[in-house]
mmCIF file of C-alpha atoms in Angstrom:
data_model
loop_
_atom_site.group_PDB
_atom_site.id
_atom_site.type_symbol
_atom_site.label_atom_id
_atom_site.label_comp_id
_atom_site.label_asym_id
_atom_site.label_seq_id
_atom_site.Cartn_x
_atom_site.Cartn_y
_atom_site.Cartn_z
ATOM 1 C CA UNK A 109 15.953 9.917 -118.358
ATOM 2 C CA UNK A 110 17.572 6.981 -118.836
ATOM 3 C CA UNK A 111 19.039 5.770 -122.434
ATOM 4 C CA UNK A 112 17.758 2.788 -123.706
ATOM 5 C CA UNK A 113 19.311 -0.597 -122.634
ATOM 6 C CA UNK A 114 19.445 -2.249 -126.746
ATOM 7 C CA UNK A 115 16.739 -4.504 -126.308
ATOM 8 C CA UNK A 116 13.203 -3.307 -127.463
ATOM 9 C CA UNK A 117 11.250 -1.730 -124.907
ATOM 10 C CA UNK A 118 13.374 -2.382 -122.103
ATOM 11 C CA UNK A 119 15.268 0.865 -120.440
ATOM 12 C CA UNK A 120 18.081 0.525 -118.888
ATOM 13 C CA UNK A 121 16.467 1.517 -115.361
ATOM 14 C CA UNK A 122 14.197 -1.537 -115.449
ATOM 15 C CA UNK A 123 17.176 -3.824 -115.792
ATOM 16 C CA UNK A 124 19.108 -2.779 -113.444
ATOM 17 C CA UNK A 125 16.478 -2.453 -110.813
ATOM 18 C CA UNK A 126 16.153 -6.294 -111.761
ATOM 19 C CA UNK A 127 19.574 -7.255 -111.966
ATOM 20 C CA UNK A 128 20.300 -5.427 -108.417
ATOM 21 C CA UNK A 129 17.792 -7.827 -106.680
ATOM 22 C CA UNK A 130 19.874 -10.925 -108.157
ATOM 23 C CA UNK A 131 22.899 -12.414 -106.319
ATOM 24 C CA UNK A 132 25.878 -12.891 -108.684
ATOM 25 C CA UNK A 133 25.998 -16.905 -107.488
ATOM 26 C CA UNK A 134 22.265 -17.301 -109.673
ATOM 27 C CA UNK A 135 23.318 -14.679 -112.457
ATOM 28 C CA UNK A 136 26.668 -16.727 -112.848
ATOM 29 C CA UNK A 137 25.004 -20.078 -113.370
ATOM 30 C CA UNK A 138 22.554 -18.920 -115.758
ATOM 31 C CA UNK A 139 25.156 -17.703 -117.939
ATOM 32 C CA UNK A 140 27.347 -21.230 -117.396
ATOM 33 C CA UNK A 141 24.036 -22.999 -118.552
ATOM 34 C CA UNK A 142 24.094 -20.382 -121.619
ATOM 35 C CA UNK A 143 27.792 -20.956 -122.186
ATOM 36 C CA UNK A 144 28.951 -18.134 -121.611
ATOM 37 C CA UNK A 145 32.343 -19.053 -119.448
ATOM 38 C CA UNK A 146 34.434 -16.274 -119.052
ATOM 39 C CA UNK A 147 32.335 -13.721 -116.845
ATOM 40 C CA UNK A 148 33.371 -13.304 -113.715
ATOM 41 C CA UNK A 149 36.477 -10.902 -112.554
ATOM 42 C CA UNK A 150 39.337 -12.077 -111.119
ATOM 43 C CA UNK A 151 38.582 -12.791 -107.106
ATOM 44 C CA UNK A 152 41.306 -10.011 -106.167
ATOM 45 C CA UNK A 153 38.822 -7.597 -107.106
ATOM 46 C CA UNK A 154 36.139 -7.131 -104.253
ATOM 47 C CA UNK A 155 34.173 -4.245 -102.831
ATOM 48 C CA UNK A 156 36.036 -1.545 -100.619
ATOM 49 C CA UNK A 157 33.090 -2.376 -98.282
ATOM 50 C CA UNK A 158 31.821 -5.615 -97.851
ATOM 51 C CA UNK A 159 27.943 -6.130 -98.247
ATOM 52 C CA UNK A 160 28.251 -3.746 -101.276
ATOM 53 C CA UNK A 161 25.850 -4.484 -104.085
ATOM 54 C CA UNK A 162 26.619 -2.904 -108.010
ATOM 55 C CA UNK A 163 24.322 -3.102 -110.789
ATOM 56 C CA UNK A 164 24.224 -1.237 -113.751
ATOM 57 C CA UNK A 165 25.318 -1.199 -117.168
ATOM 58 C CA UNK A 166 29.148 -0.730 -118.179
ATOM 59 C CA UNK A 167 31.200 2.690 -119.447
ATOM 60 C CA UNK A 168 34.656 1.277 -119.838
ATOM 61 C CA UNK A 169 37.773 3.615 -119.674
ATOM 62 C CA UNK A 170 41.705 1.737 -120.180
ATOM 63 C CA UNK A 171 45.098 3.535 -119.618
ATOM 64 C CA UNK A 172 48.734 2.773 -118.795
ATOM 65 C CA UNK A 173 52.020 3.812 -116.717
ATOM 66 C CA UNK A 174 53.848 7.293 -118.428
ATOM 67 C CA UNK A 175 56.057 8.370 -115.944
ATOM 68 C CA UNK A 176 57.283 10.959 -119.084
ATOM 69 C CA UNK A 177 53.537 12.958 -118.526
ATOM 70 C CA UNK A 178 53.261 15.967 -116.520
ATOM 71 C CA UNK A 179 51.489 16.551 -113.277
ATOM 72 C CA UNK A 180 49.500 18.902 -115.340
ATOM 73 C CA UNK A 181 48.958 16.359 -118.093
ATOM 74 C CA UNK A 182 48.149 13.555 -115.356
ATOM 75 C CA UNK A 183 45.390 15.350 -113.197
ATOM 76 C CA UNK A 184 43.526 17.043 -116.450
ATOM 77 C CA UNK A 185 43.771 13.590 -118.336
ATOM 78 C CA UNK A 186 41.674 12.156 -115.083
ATOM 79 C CA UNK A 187 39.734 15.216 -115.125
ATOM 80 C CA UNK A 188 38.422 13.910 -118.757
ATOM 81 C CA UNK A 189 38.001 10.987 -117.443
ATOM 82 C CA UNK A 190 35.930 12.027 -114.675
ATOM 83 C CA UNK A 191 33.730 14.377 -117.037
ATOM 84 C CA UNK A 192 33.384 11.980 -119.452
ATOM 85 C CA UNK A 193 31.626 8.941 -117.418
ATOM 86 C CA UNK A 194 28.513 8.342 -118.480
ATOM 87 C CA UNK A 195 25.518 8.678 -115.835
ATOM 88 C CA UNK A 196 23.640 5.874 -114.835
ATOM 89 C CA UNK A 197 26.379 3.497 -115.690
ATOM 90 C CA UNK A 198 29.392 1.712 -113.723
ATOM 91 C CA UNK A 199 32.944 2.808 -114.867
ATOM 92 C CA UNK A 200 34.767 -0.386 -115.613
ATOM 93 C CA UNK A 201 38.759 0.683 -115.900
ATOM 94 C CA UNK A 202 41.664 -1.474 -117.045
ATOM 95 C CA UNK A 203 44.466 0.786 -115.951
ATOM 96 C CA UNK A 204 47.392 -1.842 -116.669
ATOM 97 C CA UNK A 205 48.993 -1.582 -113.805
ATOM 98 C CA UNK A 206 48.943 -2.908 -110.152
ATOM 99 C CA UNK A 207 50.969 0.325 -108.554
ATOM 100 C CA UNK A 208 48.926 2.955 -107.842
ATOM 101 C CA UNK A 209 45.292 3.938 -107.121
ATOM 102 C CA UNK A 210 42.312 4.849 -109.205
ATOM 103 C CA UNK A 211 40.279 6.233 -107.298
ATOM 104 C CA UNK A 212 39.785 8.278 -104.449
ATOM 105 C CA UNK A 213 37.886 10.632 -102.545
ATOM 106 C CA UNK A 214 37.329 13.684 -104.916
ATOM 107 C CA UNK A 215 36.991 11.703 -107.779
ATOM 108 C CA UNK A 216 34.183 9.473 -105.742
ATOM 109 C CA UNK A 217 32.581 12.807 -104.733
ATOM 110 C CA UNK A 218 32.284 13.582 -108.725
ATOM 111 C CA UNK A 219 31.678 10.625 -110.343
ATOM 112 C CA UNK A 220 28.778 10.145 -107.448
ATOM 113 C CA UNK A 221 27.157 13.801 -107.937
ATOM 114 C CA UNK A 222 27.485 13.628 -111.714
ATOM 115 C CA UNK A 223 25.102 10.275 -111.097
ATOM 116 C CA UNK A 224 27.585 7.297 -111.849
ATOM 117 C CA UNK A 225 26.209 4.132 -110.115
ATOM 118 C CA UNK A 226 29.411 3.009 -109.094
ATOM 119 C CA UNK A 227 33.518 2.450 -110.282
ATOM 120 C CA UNK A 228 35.089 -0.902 -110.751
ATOM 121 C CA UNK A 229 39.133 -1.131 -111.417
ATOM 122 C CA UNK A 230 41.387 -3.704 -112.035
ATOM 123 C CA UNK A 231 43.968 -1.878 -109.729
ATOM 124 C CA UNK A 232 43.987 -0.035 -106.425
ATOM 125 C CA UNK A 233 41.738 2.590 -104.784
ATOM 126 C CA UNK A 234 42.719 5.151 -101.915
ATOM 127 C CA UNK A 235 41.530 7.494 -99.428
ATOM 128 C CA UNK A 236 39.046 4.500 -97.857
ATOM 129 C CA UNK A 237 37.829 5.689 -95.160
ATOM 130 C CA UNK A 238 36.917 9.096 -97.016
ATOM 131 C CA UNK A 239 35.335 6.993 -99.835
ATOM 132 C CA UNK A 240 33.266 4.315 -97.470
ATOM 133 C CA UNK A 241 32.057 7.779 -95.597
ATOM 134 C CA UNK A 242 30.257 8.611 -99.000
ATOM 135 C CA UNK A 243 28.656 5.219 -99.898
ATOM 136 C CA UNK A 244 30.048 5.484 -103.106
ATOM 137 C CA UNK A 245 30.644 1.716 -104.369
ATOM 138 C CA UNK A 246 34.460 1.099 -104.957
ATOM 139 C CA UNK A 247 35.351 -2.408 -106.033
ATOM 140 C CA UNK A 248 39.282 -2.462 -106.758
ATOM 141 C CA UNK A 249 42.265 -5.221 -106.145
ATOM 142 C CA UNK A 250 43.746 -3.577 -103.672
ATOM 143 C CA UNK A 251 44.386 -0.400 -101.761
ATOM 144 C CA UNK A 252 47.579 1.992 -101.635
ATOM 145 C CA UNK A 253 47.986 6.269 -101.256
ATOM 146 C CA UNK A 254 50.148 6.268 -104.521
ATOM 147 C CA UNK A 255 48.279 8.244 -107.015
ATOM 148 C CA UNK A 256 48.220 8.848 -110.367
ATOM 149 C CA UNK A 257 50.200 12.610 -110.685
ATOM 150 C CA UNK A 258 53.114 11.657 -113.460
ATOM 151 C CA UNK A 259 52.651 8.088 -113.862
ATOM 152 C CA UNK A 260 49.507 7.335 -115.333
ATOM 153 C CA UNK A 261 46.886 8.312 -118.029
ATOM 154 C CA UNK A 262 43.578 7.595 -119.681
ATOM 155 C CA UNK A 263 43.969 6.250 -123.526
ATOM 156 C CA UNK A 264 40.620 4.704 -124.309
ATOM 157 C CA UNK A 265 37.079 5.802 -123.479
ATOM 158 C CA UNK A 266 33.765 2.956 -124.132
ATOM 159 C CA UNK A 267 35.758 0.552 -126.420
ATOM 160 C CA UNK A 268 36.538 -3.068 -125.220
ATOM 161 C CA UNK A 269 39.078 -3.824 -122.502
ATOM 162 C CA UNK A 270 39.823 -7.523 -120.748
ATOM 163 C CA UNK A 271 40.198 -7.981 -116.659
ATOM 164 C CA UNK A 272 41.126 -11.202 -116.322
ATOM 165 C CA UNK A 273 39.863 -13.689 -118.794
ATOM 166 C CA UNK A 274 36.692 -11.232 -119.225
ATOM 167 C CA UNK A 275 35.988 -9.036 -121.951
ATOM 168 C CA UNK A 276 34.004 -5.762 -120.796
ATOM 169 C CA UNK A 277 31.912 -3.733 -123.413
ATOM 170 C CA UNK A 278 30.105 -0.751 -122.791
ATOM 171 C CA UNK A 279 26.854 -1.353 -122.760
ATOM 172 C CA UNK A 280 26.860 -4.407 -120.930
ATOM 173 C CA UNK A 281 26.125 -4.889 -117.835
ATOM 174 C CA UNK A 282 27.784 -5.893 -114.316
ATOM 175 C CA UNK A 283 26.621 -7.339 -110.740
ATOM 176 C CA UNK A 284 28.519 -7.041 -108.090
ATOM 177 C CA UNK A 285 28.264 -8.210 -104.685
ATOM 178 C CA UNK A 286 30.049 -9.603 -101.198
ATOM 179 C CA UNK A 287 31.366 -13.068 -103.913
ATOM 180 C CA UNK A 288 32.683 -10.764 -106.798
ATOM 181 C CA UNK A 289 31.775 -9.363 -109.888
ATOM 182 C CA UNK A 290 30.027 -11.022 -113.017
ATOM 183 C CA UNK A 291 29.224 -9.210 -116.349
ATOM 184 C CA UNK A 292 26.539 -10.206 -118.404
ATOM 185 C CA UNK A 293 26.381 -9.280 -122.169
ATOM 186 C CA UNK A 294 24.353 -6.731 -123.707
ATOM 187 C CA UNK A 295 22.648 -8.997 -126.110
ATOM 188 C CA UNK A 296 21.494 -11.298 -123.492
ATOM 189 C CA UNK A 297 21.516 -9.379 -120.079
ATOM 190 C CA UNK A 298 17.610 -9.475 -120.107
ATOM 191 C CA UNK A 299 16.960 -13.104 -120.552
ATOM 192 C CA UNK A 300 19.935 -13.814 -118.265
ATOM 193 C CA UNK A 301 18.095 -10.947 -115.909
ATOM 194 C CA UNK A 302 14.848 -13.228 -116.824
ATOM 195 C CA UNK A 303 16.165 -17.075 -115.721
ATOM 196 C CA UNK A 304 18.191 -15.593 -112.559
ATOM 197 C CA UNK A 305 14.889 -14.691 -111.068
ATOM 198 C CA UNK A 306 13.704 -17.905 -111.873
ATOM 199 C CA UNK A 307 16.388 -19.447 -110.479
ATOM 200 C CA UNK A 308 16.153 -17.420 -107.205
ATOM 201 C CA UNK A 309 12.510 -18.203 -107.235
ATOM 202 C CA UNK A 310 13.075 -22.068 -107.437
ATOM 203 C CA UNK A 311 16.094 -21.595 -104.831
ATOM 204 C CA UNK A 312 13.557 -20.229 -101.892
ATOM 205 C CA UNK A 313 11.080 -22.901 -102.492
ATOM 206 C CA UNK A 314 13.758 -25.670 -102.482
ATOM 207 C CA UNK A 315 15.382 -24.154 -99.103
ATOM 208 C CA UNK A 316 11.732 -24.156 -97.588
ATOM 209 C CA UNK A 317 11.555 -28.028 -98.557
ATOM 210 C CA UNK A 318 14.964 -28.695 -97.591
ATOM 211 C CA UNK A 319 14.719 -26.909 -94.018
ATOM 212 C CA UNK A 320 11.507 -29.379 -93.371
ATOM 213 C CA UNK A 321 13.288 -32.145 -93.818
ATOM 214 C CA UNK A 322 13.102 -32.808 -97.672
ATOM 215 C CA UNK A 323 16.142 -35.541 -98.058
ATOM 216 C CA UNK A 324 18.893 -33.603 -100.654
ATOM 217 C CA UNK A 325 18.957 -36.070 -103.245
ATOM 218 C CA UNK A 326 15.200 -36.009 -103.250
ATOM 219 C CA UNK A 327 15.317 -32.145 -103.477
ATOM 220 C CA UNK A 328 17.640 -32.203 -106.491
ATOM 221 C CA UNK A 329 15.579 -34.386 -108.708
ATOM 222 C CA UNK A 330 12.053 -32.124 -107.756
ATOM 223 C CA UNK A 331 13.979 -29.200 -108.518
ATOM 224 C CA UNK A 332 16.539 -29.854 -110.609
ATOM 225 C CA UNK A 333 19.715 -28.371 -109.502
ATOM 226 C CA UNK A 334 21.529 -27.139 -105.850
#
């Protein structure tokens, strides 16, 4: 089962059915109209596979460069890493560094069979064709075959880290989609969740009026926004 999402009587499934059926565009400007600014990732960071859609709520994981560790010390440090992501959740990593990949093949394999929704970095990915062949959802700045053996390793499991301007928690949760990634806060994510549909709702009745000929200005003041 599930855990529970923080907010009464909601589990975390039921959310992130919902927030899977948004589009990050209507999620975005609901949380603008909240003020909540800074909560998109930088535009560098895009799905592996266009047309890929992420929901879920948020495991975070942060690490940096040691060229000092061991292969040994690398691959069991990403080993705990791997066993450590928590099901039904994306893995959000901060690895501080824009050199080498995060993810690949085996550790899409596991992190898919050990039922983790999906892995977004702030850094590269590799093996892509081996990764797109599983359907596992990969969003990452860019792609390269440098790995991590005696350069990098994990120093942080579910506390805060920053991607851009954005602050990630665990616990909150993310969209992601073919325009980027947004991440809504815990303490909100099911009235955002709430208003988005709304918004979507509004959106197909205004594009019905405005494909029969509804004049644009006229459409905005009926519905209030385009």
């Amino acid at each position: 089962m599930m855990p529970d999402s923080g907010v009464p009587g909601t589990p975390v499934r039921a959310l992130t059915e919902r927030l899977a059926a948004c589009y990050t565009g209507a999620v975005h400007d609901v949380l603008r109209m909240m003020g909540y600014d800074d909560v998109v990732l930088p535009p560098a960071i895009k799905a592996i596979a266009p047309g890929t859609r992420l929901a879920g709520p948020v495991w975070t994981v942060s690490g940096h460069l040691d060229r000092t560790k061991t292969r040994d010390e690398c691959l069991l440090g990403w080993c705990t890493l791997l066993s450590r992501a928590l099901p039904a959740h994306v893995v959000v990593c901060q690895p501080h560094n824009h050199e080498i990949a995060l993810m690949g093949e085996l550790s899409a394999q596991t992190l898919q069979a050990r039922g983790v929704l999906g892995y977004v970095v702030d850094g590269g990915s590799r093996d892509t064709e081996l990764v797109l062949a599983q359907g596992f959802p990969v969003f990452c700045a860019f792609l390269t075959p440098a790995d991590v053996v005696e350069r990098w390793i994990a120093d942080r499991f579910g506390e805060p880290v920053t991607i851009g301007a954005v602050t990630i928690r665990t616990g909150d949760y993310l969209l992601g989609d073919r325009d980027g990634v947004v991440i809504v806060p815990c303490d909100v994510a099911e009235e955002v969740i709430a208003q988005a549909e709304t918004v979507m709702a509004t959106e197909s009745d205004m594009r019905t009026a405005l494909i029969g000929g509804m004049d644009p200005v006229d459409a905005y003041h009926r519905y209030g926004k385009f």
